[in-house]
Structure formats: C-alpha cells, structure tokens
mmCIF file of C-alpha atoms and ligand atoms in Angstrom:
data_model
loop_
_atom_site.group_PDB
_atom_site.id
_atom_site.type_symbol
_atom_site.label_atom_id
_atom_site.label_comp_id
_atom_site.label_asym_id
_atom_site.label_seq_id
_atom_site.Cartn_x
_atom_site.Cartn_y
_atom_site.Cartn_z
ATOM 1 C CA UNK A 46 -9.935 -5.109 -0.266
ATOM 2 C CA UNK A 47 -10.100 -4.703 3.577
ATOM 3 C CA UNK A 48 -13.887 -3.844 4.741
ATOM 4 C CA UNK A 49 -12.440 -3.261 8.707
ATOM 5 C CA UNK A 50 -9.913 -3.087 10.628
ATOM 6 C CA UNK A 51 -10.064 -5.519 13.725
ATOM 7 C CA UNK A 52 -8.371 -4.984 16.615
ATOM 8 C CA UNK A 53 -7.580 -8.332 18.629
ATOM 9 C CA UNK A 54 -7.197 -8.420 22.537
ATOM 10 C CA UNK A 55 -6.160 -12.321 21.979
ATOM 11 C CA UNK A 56 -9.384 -13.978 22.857
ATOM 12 C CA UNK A 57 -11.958 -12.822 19.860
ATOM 13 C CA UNK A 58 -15.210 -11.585 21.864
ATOM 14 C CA UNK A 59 -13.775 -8.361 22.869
ATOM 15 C CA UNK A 60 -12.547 -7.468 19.346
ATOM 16 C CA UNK A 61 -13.119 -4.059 18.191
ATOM 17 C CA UNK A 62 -13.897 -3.194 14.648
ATOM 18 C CA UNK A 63 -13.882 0.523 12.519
ATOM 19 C CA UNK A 64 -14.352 1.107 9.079
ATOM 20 C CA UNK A 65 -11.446 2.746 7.782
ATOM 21 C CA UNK A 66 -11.086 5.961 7.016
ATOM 22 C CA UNK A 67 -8.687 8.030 5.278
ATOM 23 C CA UNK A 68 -5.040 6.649 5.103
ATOM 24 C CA UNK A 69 -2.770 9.293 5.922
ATOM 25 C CA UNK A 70 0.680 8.433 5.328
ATOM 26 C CA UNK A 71 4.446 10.404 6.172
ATOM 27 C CA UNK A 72 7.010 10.435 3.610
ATOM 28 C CA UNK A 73 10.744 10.985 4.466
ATOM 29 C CA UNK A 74 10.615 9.903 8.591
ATOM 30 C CA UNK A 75 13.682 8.411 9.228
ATOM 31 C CA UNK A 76 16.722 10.398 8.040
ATOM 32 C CA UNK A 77 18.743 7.448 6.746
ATOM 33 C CA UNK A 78 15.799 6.327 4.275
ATOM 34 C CA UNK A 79 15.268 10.130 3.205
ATOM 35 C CA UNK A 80 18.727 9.834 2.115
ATOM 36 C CA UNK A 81 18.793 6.797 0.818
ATOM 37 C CA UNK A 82 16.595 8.419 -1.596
ATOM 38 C CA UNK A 83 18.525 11.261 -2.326
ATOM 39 C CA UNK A 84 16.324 13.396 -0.451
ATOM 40 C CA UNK A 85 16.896 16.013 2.036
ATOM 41 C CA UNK A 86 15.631 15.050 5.722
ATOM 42 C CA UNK A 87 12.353 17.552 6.480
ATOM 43 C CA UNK A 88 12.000 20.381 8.566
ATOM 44 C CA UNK A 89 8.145 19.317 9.090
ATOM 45 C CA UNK A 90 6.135 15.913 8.315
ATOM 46 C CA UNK A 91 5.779 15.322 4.883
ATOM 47 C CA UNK A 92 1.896 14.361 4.381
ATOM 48 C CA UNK A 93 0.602 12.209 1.460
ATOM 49 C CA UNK A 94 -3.300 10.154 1.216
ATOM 50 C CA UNK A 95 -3.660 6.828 0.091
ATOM 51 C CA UNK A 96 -7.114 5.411 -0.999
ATOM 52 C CA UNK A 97 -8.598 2.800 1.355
ATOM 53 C CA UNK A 98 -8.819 0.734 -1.458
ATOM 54 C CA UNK A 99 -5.544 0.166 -1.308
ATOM 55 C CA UNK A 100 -5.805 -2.286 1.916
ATOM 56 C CA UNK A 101 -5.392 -5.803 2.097
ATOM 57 C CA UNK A 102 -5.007 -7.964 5.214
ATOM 58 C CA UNK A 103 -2.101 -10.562 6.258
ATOM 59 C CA UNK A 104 -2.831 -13.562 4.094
ATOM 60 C CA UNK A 105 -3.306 -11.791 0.497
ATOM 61 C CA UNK A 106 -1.234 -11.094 -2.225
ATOM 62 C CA UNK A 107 -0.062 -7.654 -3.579
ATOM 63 C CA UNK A 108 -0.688 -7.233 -6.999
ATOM 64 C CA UNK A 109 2.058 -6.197 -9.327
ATOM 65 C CA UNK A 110 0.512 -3.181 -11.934
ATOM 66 C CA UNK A 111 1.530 -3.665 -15.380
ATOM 67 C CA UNK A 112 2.131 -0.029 -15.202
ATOM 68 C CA UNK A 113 5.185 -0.093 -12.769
ATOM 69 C CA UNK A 114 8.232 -2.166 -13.212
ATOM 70 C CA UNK A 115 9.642 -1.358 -9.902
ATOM 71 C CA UNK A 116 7.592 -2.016 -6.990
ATOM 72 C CA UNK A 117 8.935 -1.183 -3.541
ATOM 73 C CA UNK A 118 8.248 -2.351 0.314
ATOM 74 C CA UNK A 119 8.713 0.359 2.727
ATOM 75 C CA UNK A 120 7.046 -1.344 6.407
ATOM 76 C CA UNK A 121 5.392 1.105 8.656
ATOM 77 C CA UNK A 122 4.670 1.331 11.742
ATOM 78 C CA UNK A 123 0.475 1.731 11.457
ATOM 79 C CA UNK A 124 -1.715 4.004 14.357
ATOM 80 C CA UNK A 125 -5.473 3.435 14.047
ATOM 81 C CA UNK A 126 -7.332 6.511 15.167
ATOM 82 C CA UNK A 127 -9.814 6.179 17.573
ATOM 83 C CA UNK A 128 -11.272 9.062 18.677
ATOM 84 C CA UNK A 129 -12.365 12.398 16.291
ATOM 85 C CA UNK A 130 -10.011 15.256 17.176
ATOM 86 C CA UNK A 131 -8.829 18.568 15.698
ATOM 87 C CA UNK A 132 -6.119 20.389 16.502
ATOM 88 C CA UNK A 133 -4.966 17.721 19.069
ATOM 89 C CA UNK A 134 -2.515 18.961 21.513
ATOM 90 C CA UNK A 135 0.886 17.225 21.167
ATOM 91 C CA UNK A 136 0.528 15.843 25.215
ATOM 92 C CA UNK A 137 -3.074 14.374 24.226
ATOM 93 C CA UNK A 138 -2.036 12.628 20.677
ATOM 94 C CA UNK A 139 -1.671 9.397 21.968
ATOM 95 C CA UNK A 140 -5.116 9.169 23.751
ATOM 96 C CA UNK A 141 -6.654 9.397 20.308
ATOM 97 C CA UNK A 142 -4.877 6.460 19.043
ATOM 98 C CA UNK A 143 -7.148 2.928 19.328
ATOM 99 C CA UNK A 144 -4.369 0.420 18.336
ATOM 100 C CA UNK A 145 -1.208 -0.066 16.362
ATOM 101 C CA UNK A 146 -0.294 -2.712 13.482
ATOM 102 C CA UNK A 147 2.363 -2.933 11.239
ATOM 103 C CA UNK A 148 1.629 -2.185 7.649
ATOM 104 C CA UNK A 149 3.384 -1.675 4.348
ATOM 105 C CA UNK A 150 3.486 1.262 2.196
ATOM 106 C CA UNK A 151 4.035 -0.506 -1.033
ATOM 107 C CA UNK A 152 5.034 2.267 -3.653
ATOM 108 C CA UNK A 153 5.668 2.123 -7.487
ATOM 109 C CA UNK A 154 9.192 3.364 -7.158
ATOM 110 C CA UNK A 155 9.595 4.017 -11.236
ATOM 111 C CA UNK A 156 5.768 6.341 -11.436
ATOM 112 C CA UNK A 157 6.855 7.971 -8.216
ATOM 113 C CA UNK A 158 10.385 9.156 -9.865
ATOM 114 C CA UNK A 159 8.593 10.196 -12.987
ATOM 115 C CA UNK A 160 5.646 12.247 -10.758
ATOM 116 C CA UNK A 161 8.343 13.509 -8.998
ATOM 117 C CA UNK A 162 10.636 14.860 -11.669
ATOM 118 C CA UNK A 163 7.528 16.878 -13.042
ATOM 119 C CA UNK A 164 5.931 18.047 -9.787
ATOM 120 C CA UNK A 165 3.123 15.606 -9.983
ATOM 121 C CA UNK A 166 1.103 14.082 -6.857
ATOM 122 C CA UNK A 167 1.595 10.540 -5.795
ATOM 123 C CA UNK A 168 -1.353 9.573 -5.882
ATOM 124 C CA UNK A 169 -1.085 7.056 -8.810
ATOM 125 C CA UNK A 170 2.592 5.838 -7.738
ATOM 126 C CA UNK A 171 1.148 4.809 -3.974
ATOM 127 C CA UNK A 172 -3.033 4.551 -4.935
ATOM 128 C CA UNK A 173 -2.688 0.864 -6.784
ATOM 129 C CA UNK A 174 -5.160 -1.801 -4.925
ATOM 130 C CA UNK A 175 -3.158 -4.155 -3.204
ATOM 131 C CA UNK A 176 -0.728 -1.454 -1.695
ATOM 132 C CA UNK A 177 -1.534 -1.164 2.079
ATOM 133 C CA UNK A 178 -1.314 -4.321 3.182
ATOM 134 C CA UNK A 179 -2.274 -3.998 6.969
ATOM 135 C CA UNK A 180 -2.014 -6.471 10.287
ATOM 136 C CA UNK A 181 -3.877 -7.136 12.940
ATOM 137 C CA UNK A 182 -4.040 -4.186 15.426
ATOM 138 C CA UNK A 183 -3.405 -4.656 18.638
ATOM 139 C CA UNK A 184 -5.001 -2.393 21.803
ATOM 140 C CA UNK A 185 -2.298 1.222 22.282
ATOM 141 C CA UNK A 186 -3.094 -0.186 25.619
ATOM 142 C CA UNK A 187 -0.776 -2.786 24.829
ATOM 143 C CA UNK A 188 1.577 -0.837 23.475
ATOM 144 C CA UNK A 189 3.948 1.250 26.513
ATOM 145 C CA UNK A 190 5.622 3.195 23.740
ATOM 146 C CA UNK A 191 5.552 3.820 20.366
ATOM 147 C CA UNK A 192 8.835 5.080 19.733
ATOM 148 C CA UNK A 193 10.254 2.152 21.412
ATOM 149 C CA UNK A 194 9.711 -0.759 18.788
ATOM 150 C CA UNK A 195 11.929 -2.426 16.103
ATOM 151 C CA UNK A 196 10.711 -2.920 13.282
ATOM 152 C CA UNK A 197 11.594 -5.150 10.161
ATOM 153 C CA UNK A 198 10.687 -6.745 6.889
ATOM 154 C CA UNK A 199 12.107 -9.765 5.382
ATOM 155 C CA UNK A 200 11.511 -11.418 2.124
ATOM 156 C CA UNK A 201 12.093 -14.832 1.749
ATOM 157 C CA UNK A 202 13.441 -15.089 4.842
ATOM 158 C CA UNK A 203 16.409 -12.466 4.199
ATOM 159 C CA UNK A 204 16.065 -9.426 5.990
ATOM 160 C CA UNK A 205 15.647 -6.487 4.098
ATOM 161 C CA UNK A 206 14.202 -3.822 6.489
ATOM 162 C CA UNK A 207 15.477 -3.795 9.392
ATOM 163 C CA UNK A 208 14.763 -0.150 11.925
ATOM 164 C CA UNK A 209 13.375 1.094 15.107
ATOM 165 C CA UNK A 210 10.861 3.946 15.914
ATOM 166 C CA UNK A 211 13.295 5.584 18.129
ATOM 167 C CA UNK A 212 14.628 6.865 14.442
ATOM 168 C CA UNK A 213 11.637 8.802 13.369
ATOM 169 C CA UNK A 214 12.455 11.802 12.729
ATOM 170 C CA UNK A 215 8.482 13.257 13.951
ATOM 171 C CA UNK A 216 6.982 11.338 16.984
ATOM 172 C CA UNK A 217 3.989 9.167 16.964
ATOM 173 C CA UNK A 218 2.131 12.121 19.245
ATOM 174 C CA UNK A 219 3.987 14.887 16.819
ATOM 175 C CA UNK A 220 2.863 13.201 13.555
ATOM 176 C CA UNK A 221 -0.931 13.304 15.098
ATOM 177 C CA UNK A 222 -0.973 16.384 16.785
ATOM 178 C CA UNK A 223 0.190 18.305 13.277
ATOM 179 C CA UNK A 224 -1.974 15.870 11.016
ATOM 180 C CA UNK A 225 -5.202 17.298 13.382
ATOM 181 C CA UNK A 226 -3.927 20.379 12.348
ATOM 182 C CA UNK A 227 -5.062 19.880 8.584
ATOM 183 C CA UNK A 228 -7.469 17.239 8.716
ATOM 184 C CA UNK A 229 -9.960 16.049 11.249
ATOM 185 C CA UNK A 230 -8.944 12.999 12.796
ATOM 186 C CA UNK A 231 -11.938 10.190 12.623
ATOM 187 C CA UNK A 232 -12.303 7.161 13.931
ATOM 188 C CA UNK A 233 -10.801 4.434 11.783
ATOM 189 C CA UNK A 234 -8.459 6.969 10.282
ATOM 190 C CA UNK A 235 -5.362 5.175 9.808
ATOM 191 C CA UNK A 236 -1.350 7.182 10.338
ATOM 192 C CA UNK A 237 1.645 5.187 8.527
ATOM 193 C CA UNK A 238 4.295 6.785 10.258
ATOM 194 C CA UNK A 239 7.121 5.727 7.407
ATOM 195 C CA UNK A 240 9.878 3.656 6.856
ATOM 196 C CA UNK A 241 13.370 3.117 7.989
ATOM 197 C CA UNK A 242 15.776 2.735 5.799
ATOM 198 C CA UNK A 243 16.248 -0.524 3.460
ATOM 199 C CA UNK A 244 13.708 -0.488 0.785
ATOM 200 C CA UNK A 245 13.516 -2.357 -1.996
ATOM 201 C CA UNK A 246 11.816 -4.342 -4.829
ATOM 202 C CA UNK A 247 9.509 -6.990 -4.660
ATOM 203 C CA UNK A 248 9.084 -9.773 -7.082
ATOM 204 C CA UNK A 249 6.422 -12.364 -8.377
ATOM 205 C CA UNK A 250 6.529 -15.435 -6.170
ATOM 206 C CA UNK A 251 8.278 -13.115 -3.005
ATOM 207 C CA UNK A 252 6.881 -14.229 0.825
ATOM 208 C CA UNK A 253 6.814 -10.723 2.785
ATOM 209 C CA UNK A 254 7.085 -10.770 6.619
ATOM 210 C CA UNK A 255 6.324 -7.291 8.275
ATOM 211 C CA UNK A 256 6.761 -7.215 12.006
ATOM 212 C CA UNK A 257 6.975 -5.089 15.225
ATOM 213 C CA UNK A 258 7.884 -5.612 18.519
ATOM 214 C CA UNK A 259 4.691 -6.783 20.401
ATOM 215 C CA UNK A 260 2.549 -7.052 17.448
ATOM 216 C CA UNK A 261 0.983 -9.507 15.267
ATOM 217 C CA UNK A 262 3.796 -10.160 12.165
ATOM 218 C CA UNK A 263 2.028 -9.073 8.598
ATOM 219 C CA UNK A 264 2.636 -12.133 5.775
ATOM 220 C CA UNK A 265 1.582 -11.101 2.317
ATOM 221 C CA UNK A 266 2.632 -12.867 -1.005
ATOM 222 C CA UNK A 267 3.263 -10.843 -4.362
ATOM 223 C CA UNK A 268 1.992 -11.796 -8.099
ATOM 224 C CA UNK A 269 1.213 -10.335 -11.602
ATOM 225 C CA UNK A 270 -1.573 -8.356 -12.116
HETATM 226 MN MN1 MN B 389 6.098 5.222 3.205
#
C-alpha cells in the first residue's frame, strides 16, 4: 500500500508529497476501448471510486484474487489534484492539477461482467489491493499538454497497449471541471482518465511496463494471492 504520492522534479530536495485522496476513475474514454467492450461510447464521463488501498508504487507486485480468474491491465493516464476546487470552470481545470503519472487501472474483468449483468457497482471488480499501481508524478509544469502524450503498456516486452490522449473522448480539463461538479476536488485526489484500447489479461510471473511520453515508466510484477 502507497502512504504518498511523490512528485519528483529530478533532483530529490524539491520533491513534493500529498496523501492521497479519493481515486476517481473514468470508464469508457476512448471510443475504440468502449467498443472493444461491447459498449456504447458516452454522451458524458462515466465516473467510478476506487479505494486508496488499492495503490502500489513501481517496483511491487499486483496480487492476483482468488476470487477473479481474469484480471485485466487497462494503463491510464494519472492527474494528481493539487488544489481544493468545486465547480471548477473548464478554462481553470488544469491549474488545479499538481502533476501527472501513469497508472494502471487493474480490473477483475470476470466480477465486473457478473456486477454488470445484474446492475451491481464495481466496487469489488476494481477495489482489490494491489490494483492502482501508480508512478512517479512528475510537475503539470512539465507537462505542455495533456492531450498530447502516447501512451502504452507492454508485458514481457510485447506491446499490448498501445494509445494517445489525443483519443479521449472527455479532456483532461473536461474530466475535472465535471468531476468538481459532484465531488470536491482535494489535494492528493487522484483522476485516471481511462484507457485506450488493447486490454488484456495478466498472468503470474508477467513484467508490466506502463509509460507516457515525458514521464517516469511504471514496472510492476504480478503473482498469486
Ligand atoms: Mn479504467
């Protein structure tokens, strides 16, 4: 479990840390995964929590539940919130944001089918320990512009993942501004902004690679529970 989330300017004495907050995560942001999943592309961002609990940093290993068979990567792109805001205008979204890593949704595929088919939250399907595996952030001074990244995941070496924030269907500064909407934004509030298309299972013994232009790459193993 991750107690912070550090963001690096390179050199270690300027770091900043936050606590994290609530993980608030959009389903369904690129058209070509929604369909992938035989789901129609939405008309407004589809919101979902995950428990903090949940994080891990590069270096660890996701643990496989016993209770899923069919454990899926889908890489994000990941916004730390920096600065408390409600009902954040569209134009000032991006001021709020304190860095950006690359992170991984990791979602039990099979529970998420079955909470699906009977109109059941997530919560259980996405909520496992292990599943938010999180880089290091880097300053969103450092970052020009958010919808201007590719983005990819590769296990084993073999791409899997492979997408670019251009695609989203709901902007970085959209996704923020209508998230303030609902909840108050906090600092160390995290925003996975969903995955491109490409997602698949993992295994026991798989070496995950998560990257994003510009910022630090994301290595996490996978084992048994
Ligand atoms: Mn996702």
């Amino acid at each position: 479990m991750m107690e912070e989330c550090r963001i690096s300017h390179g050199f270690g004495k300027d770091d900043a840390l936050f606590r994290p907050g609530k993980l608030i995560c959009i389903g369904r942001n690129y058209a070509a995964h929604a369909l992938e999943l035989g789901n129609a592309v939405p008309s407004e961002p589809m919101i979902f929590l995950k428990p903090a609990s949940a994080l891990i940093a590069s270096g660890s290993d996701i643990v496989l539940p016993a209770a899923s068979s069919d454990v899926h990567h889908e890489v994000e792109l990941v916004c730390l919130i920096g600065e408390r805001g409600k009902n954040i205008p569209e134009s000032e979204a991006l001021a709020h944001v304190a860095g950006y890593a690359v992170g991984l949704d990791m979602t039990a595929r099979d529970l998420q089918q079955k909470a699906k088919d009977k109109g059941h939250p997530w919560s259980v399907a996405k909520g496992f320990d292990t599943f938010a595996p999180l880089g290091t952030f880097v300053p969103a001074s450092e970052v020009s512009d958010p919808q201007a990244l590719s983005i990819r995941l590769t296990i084993n070496g073999d791409v899997r993942q492979e997408g670019h924030t251009s695609d989203m269907i709901f902007t970085v500064a959209r996704l923020i501004a209508y998230c303030s909407r609902v909840f108050t934004l906090m600092p160390g509030d995290l925003l996975f902004t969903g995955t491109p298309e490409g997602v698949g299972p993992v295994h026991p013994g798989d070496w995950l690679e998560a990257s994003v232009d510009g910022l630090p790459a994301l290595h996490v193993g996978v084992r048994r529970g």
